[in-house]
Structure formats: C-alpha cells, structure tokens
Short mmCIF file of C-alpha atoms and ligand atoms in Angstrom, two decimals:
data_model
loop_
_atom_site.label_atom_id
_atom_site.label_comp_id
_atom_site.label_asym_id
_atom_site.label_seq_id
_atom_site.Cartn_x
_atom_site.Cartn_y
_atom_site.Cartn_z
CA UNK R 184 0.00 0.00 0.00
CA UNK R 185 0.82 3.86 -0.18
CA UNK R 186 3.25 5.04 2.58
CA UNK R 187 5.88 4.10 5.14
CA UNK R 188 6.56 6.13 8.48
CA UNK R 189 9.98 8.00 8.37
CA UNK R 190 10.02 10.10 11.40
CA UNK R 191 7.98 10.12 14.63
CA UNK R 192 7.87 12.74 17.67
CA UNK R 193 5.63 13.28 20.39
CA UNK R 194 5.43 16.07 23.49
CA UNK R 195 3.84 16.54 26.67
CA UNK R 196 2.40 18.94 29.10
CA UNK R 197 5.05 19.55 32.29
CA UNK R 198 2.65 18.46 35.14
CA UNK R 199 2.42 14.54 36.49
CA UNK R 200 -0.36 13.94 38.13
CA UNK R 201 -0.51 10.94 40.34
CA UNK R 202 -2.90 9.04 41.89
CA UNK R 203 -2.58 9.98 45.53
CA UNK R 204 -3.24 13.34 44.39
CA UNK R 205 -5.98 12.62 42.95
CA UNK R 206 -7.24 10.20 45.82
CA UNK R 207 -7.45 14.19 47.47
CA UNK R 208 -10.03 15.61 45.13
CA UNK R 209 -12.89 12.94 45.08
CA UNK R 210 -12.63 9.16 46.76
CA UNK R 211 -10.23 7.21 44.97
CA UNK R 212 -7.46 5.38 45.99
CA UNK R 213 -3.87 4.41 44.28
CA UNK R 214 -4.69 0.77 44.65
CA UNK R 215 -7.99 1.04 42.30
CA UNK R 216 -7.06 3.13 40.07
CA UNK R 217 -3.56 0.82 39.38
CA UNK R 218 -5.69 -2.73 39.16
CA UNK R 219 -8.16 -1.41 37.27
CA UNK R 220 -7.05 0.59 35.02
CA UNK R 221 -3.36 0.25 35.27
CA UNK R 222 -2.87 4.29 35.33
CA UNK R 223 -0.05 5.58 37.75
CA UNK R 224 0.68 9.13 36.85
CA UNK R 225 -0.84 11.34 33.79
CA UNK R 226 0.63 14.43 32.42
CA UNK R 227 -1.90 17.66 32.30
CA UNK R 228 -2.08 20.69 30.98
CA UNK R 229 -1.25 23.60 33.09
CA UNK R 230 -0.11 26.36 30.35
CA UNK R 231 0.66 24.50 27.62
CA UNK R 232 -1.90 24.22 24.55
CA UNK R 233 -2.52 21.96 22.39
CA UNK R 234 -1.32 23.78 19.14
CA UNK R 235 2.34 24.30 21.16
CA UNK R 236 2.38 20.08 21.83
CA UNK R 237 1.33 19.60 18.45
CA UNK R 238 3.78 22.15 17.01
CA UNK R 239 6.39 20.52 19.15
CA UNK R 240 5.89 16.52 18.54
CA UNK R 241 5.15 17.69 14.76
CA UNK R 242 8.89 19.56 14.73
CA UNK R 243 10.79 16.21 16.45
CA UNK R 244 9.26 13.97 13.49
CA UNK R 245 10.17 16.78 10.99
CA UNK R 246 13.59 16.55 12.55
CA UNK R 247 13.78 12.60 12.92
CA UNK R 248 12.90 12.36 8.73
CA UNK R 249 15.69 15.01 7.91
CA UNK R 250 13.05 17.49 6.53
CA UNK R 251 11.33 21.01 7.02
CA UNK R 252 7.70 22.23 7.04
CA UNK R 253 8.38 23.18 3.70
CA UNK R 254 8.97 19.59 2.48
CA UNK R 255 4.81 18.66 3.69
CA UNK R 256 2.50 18.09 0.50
CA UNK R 257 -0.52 17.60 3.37
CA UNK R 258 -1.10 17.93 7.61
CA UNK R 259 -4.01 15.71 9.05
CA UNK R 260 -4.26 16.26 12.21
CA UNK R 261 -6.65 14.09 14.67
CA UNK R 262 -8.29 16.06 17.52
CA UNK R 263 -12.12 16.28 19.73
CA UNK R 264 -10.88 19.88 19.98
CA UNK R 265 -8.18 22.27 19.16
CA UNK R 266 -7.65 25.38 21.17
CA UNK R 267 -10.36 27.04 18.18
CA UNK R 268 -13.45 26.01 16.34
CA UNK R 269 -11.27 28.13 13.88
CA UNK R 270 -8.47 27.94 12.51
CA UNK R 271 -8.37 24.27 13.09
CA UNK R 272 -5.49 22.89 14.96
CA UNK R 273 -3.77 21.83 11.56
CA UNK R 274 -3.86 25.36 10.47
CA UNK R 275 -2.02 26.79 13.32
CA UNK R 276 0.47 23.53 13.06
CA UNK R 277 0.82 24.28 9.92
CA UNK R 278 1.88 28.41 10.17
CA UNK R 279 4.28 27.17 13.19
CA UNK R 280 6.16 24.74 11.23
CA UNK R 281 6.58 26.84 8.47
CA UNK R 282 4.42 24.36 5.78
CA UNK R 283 2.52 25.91 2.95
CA UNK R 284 0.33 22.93 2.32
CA UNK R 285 -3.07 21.93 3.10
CA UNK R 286 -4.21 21.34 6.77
CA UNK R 287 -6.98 19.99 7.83
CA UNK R 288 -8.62 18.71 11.46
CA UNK R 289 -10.65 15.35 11.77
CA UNK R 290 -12.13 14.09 14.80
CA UNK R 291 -13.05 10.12 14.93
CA UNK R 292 -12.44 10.61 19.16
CA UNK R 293 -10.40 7.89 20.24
CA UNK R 294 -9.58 6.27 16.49
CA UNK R 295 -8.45 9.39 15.00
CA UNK R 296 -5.17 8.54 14.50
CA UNK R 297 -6.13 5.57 12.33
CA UNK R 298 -8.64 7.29 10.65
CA UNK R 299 -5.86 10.17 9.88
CA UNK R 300 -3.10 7.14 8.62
CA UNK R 301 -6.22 5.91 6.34
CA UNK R 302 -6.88 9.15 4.77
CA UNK R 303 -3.06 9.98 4.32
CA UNK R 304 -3.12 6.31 2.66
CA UNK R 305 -5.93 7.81 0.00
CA UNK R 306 -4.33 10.88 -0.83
CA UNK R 307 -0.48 9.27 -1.14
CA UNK R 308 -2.16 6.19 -2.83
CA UNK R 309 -4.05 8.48 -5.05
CA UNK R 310 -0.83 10.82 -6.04
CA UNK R 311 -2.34 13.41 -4.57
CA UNK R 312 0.22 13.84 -1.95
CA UNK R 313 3.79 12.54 -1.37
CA UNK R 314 5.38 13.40 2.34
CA UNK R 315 2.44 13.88 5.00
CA UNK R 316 2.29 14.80 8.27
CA UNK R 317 -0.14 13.35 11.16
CA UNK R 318 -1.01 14.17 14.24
CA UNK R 319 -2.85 12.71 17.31
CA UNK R 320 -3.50 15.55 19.46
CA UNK R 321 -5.83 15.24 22.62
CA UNK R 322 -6.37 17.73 25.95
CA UNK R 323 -8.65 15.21 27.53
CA UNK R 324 -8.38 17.16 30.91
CA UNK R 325 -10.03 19.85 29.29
CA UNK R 326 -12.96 18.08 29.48
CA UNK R 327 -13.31 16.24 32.85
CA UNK R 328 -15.89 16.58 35.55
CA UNK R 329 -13.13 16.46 38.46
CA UNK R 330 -16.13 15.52 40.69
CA UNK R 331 -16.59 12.35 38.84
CA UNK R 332 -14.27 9.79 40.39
CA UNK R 333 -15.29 7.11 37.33
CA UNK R 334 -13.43 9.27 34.72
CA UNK R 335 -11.60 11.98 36.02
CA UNK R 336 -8.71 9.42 36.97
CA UNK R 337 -8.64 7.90 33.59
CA UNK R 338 -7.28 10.90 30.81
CA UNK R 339 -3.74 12.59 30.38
CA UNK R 340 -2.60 15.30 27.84
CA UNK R 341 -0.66 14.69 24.89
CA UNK R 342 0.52 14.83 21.26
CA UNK R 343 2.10 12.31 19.37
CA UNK R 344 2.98 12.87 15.07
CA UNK R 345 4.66 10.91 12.14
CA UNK R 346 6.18 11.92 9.38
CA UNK R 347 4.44 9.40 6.25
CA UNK R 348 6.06 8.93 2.51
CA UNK R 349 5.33 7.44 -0.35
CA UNK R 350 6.36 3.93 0.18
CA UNK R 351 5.42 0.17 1.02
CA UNK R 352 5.07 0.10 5.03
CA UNK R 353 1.34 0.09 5.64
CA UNK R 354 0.67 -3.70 4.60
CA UNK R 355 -3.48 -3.27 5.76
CA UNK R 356 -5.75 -1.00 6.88
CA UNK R 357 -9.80 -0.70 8.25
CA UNK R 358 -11.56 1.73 10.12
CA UNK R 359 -15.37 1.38 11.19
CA UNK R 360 -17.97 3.88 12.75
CA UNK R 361 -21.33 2.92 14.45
CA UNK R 362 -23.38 5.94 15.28
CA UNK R 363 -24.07 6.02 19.07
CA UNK R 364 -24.84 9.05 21.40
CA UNK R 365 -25.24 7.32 24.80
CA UNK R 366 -21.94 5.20 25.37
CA UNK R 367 -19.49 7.81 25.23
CA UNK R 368 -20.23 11.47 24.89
CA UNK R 369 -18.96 15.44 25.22
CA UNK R 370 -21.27 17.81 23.94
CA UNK R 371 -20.06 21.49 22.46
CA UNK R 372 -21.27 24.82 24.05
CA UNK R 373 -23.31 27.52 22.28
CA UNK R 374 -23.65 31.29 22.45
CA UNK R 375 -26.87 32.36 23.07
CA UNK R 376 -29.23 33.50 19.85
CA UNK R 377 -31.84 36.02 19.85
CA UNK R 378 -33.55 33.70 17.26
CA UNK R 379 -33.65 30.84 19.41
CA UNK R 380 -32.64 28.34 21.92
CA UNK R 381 -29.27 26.30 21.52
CA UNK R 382 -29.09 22.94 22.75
CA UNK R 383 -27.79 23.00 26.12
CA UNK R 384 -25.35 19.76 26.20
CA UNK R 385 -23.33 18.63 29.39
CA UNK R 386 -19.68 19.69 28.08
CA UNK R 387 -17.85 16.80 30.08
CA UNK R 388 -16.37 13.90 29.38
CA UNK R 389 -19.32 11.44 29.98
CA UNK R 390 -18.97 7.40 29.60
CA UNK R 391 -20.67 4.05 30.39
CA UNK R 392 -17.56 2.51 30.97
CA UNK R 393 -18.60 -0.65 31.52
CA UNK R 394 -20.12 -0.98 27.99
CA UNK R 395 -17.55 1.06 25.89
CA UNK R 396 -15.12 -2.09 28.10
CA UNK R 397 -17.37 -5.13 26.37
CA UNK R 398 -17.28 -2.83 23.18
CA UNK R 399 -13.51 -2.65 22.81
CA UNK R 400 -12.61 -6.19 23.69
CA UNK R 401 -15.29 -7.55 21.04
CA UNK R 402 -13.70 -4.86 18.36
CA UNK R 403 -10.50 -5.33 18.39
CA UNK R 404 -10.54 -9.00 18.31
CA UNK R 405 -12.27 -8.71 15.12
CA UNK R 406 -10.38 -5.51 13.63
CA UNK R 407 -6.99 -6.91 14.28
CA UNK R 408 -7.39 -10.68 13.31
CA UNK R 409 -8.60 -8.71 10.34
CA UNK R 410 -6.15 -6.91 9.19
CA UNK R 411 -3.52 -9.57 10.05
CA UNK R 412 -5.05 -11.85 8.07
CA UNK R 413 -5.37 -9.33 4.98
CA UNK R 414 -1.91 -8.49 5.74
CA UNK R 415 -0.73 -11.94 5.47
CA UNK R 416 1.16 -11.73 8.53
CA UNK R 417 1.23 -14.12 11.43
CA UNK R 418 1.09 -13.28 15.78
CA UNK R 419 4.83 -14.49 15.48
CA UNK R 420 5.76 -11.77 12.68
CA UNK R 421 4.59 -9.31 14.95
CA UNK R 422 7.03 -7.44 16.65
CA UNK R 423 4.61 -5.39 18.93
CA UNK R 424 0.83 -4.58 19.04
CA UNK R 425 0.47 -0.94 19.82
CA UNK R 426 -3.03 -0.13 20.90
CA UNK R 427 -4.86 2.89 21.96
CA UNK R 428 -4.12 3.29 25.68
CA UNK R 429 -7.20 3.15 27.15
CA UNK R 430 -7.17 0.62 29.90
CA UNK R 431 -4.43 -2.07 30.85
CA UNK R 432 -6.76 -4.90 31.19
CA UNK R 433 -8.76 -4.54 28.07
CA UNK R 434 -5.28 -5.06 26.23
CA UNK R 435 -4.45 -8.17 28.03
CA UNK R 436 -7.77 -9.97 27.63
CA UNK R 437 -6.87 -8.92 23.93
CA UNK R 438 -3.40 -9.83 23.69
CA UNK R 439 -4.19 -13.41 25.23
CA UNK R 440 -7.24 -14.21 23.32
CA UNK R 441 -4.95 -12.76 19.97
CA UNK R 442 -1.75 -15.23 21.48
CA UNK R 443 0.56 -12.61 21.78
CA UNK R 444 3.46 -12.53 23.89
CA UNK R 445 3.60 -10.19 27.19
CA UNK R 446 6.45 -8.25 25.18
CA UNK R 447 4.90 -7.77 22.45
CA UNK R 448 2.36 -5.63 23.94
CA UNK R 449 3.58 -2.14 23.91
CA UNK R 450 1.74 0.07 27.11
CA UNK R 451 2.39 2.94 28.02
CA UNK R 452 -1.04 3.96 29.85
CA UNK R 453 1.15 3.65 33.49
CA UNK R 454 2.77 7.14 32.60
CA UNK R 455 0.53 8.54 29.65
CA UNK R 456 -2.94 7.70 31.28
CA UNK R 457 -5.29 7.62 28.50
CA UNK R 458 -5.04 10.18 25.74
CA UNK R 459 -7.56 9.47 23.26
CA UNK R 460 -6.26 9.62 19.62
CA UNK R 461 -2.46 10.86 21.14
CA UNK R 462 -1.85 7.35 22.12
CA UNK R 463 -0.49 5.68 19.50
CA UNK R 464 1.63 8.09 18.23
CA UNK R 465 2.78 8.98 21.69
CA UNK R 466 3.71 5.35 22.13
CA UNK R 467 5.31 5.02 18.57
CA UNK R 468 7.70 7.66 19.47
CA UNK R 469 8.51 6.67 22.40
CA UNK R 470 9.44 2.75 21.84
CA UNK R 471 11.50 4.40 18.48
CA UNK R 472 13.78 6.44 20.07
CA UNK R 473 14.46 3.61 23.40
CA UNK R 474 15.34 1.51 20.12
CA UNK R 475 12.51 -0.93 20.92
CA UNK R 476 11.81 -0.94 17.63
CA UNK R 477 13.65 -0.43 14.21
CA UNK R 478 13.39 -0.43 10.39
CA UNK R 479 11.71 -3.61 9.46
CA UNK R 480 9.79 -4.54 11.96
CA UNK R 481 6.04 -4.96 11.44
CA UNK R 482 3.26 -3.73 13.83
CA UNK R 483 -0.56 -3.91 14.47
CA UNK R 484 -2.06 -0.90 15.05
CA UNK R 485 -5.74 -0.82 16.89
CA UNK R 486 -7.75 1.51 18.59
CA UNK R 487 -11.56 2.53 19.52
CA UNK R 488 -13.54 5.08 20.81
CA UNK R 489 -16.70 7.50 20.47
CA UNK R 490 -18.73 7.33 17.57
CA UNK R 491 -18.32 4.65 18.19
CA UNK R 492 -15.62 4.11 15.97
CA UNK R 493 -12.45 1.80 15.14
CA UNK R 494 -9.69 1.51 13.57
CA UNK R 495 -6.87 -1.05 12.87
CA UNK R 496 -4.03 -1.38 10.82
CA UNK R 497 -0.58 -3.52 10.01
CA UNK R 498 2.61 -1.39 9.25
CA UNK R 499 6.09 -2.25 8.11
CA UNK R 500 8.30 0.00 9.84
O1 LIG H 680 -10.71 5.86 25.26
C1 LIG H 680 -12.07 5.84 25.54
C2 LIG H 680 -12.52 4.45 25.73
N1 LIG H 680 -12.77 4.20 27.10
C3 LIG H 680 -12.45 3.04 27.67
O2 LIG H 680 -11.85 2.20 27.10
C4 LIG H 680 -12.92 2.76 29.03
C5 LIG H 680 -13.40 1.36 29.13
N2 LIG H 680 -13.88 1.10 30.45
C6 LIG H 680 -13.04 0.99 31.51
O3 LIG H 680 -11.85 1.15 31.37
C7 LIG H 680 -13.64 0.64 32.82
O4 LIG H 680 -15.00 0.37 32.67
C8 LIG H 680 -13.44 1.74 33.91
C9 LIG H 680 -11.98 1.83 34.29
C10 LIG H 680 -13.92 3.08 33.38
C11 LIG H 680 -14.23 1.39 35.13
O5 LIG H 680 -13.82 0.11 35.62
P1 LIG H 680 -14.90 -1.00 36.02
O6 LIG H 680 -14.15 -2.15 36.50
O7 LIG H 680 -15.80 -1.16 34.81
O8 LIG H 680 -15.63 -0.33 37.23
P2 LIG H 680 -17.17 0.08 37.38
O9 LIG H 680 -17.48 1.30 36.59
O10 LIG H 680 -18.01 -1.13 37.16
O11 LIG H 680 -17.23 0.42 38.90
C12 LIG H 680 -16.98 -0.56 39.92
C13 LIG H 680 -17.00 0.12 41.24
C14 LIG H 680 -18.23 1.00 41.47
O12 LIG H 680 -18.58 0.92 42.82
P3 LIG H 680 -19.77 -0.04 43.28
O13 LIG H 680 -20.99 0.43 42.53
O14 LIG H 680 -19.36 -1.43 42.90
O15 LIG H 680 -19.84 0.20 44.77
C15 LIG H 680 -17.73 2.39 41.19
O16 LIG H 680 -18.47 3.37 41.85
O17 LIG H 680 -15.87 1.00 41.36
C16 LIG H 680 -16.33 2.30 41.72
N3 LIG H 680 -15.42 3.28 41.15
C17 LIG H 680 -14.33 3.71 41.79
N4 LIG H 680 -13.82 3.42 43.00
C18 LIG H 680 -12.67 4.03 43.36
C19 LIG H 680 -15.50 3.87 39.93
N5 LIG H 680 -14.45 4.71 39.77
C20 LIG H 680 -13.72 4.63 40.91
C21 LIG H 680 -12.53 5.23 41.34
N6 LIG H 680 -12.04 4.91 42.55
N7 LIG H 680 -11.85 6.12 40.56
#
C-alpha cells in the first residue's frame, strides 16, 4: 500500500499527576485506580496548549525524517478539539512549522489517528500527496468533571505525530464507525441567539464505561485478526501490538485471546494515562527512540472510541 513512516515525535504537558493526588479531590485510591485501570501518573495541561504540543511533537518527526515544514504536500491532524473552532489545529500547526500545504482537522475521538493514517493512505495512494504529516492531538483534561471519580482518573494530555512517505510500510488497513450518542459522549457549548434556543449539552467527558469495556474487547478482536489476516502476517511476525491506551486490562484480555506474547504488547497507559487519539503516536515515538523498535519490523495498530468508531491497521516500519 501507499506510505511508510519515516520520522515520529511526540510532546507533553510539564505536570504529572498521580494518583494519591488525585485520591485528594474525590474518593479514589492508588490501589484502584492501578488494578483497574493500570494508570499511575498522567501528564496535564497547566499552560501548555494543544497547538504548542502539536507544534512541538510535529517539529521532532520533521527533525527525525531530515526534513522542514516546507517539504509537507498535506497535515491531518486528529483532535475532539483544538484550542479554536477556527483555525483548526492543523492550520495553526501548519503556520508554526513553516508548511505551505493543506491542513486539515478530523475528529473520529479515540480512532483518529487511524482514521488520519487511512486518509493519508488515499491521498499518497491516489498521487495526490507525497510526504504527510499526522497528528494525534488530545487535551482530555479539558474536558473532565473532576467531581466524577469514574473518569476523572482515567485521561492525560498529549501529542504524538509521524512523518508518512510514499512507500510500502502500511501492509493493511480498516476503520469502522457505528453511530451512538449514549456510550461515550462530550457535547459542544453555544452562544446564546436572539432567534432561538441552543441545545444545552453537558460539556464533560461522559462514559458508560462498563459498555464502551465489552465494546472494545469484542472490536478489536475482530479488527486486528482482520487486518492480520489481509496483511498476510502471522502473531509471530509481529514485533509489537500498539493499541490505543485506554485501559491495561482490556489489552491483556486482547493480547491473550490474539496469542501474543507479554512483550509484544507495547503500554504505556502507566505514565501517559489515557489520551484518546495521542496514544499511538505517543507510544510510537517513544518505543523508536528507546530503540525498541527499528526499520523492518512490522506492527498492528488498533484503537476505539466514540462514535463509536475503530480503527486497525498492520505497518512495516
Ligand atoms: O478511550 C475511551 C474508551 N474508554 C475506555 O476504554 C474505558 C473502558 N472502560 C473501563 O476502562 C472501565 O470500565 C473503567 C476503568 C472506566 C471502570 O472500571 P470498572 O471495572 O468497569 O468499574 P465500574 O465502573 O463497574 O465500577 C466498579 C466500582 C463502582 O462501585 P460499586 O458500585 O461497585 O460500589 C464504582 O463506583 O468501582 C467504583 N469506582 C471507583 N472506585 C474508586 C469507579 N471509579 C472509581 C474510582 N475509585 N476512581
């Protein structure tokens, strides 16, 4: 298929936040939040925003490929919410990194980053673009009810980004979407009309977590046997299964009903938390550059989220 990955970044806010300290604001305690979710510490926002961890992960994969802004033919960038309605996060990205090409924002919650890589697979398949640049950007804290104990302990901030060219690496791809507005929601804010009344939507982070659990285990069982199997590759040819870091145990139930090996599955949700469609890319980065893993090695990509939606995919590094 179109493209291989030739540079990856990623940045974070300052801040850890850890789970006695959280065990301070509503009644939680280290011990539940570790065994079942497998969260330690999250970063948060403070000061940063999201366009300066986006501009930042997106100028370390610029870096890692050897290129400039200039070199971009397109910037996807994955995101619930920039720090505008307008421009769009990829805009400002875009102006910061010096890039004249087109920018654009898509939101798939949780699965954006996999809906980004398949887009970026139409327009490099297509020739409509050569180099392309996508980002998983997520302020999840942004959006938490800090009085709800049953998801304010589960989201971090982050931004993860890779560098795509026209090439051979992405062996399979699928992505799926299943309206739904009760399992996991955030509704926007409105300014008040003269003309007539806006909705009036709860802007937190709202979830039936037990549900959106049962909905992720059945989903990516199916997505990744999937796109293994139209990949051609094999559980042994995999050197690690990277999935969206949502919750530890989801992964494992995954991993041994998939037969993987423990170290095969990469998580990172101990120090990340979960950061929607920043995951992947966060975790990408970060098991490139401790030389985890190197040129040739394949990986299964897999994530879920509001929507609902999904997303899976089988790269050649
Ligand atoms: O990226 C978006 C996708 N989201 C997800 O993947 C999330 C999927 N779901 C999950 O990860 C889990 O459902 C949660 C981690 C959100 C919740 O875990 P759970 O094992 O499903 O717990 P639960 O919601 O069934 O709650 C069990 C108990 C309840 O108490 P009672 O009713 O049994 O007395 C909750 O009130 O745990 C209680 N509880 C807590 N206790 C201490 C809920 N949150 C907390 C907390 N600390 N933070």
């Amino acid at each position: 298929m179109s493209f291989r990955i030739i540079g990856t970044g990623r940045a974070h806010p300052e801040f850890i936040l850890n789970n006695e300290m959280l065990s301070e604001i509503v009644d939680t305690d280290n011990e539940w939040i570790v065994t079942r979710t497998g969260i330690n510490t999250r970063y948060v926002s403070t000061h940063e925003t999201i366009t300066e961890l986006s501009v930042k992960a997106a100028q370390r994969a610029l870096e890692k490929a050897g290129l400039t802004g200039k070199d971009l033919d397109l910037i996807l960038c994955s995101t619930m919410k920039g720090d505008y309605a307008c421009p769009s996060l990829a805009c400002l990205v875009q102006k910061d990194i010096g890039a004249d090409c087109p920018a654009v924002d898509l939101n798939a919650a949780c699965s954006g980053f996999l809906y980004a890589l398949d887009q970026a697979d139409a327009y490099v398949g297509s020739g409509k673009a050569e180099t392309v640049l996508v980002i998983g950007a997520e302020m999840m804290t942004r959006y938490l009810d800090w009085t709800d104990r049953g998801t304010c302990v589960l989201f971090g901030d982050g931004a993860g980004a890779v560098i795509l060219r026209k090439g051979d690496g992405l062996k399979s791809i699928k992505i799926t979407a299943k309206g739904d507005d009760q399992l996991l929601v955030i509704g926007n804010t409105f300014c008040p009309s003269p003309y007539g009344k806006q909705p009036e939507l709860d802007p937190h982070f709202r979830m039936k977590g037990g549900e959106v659990f049962k909905f992720a285990v059945t989903s990516v069982l199916r997505d990744v046997k999937e796109v293994m199997k139209a990949a051609g590759v094999k559980v042994e040819d995999v050197k690690m299964l990277i999935p969206h870091q949502a919750n530890l145990r989801v992964f494992q139930a995954a991993k041994e009903k998939l037969g993987f090996r423990d170290d095969q599955l990469a998580m990172g949700i101990d120090h990340y938390g979960n950061t929607s469609s920043a995951s992947i890319p966060l975790m990408l980065d970060e098991l490139m550059e401790e030389g985890k893993l190197e040129e040739g090695d394949i990986i299964v990509l897999t994530a879920f989220g509001g929507g609902l939606t999904t997303g899976a995919c089988v790269i050649k590094l």
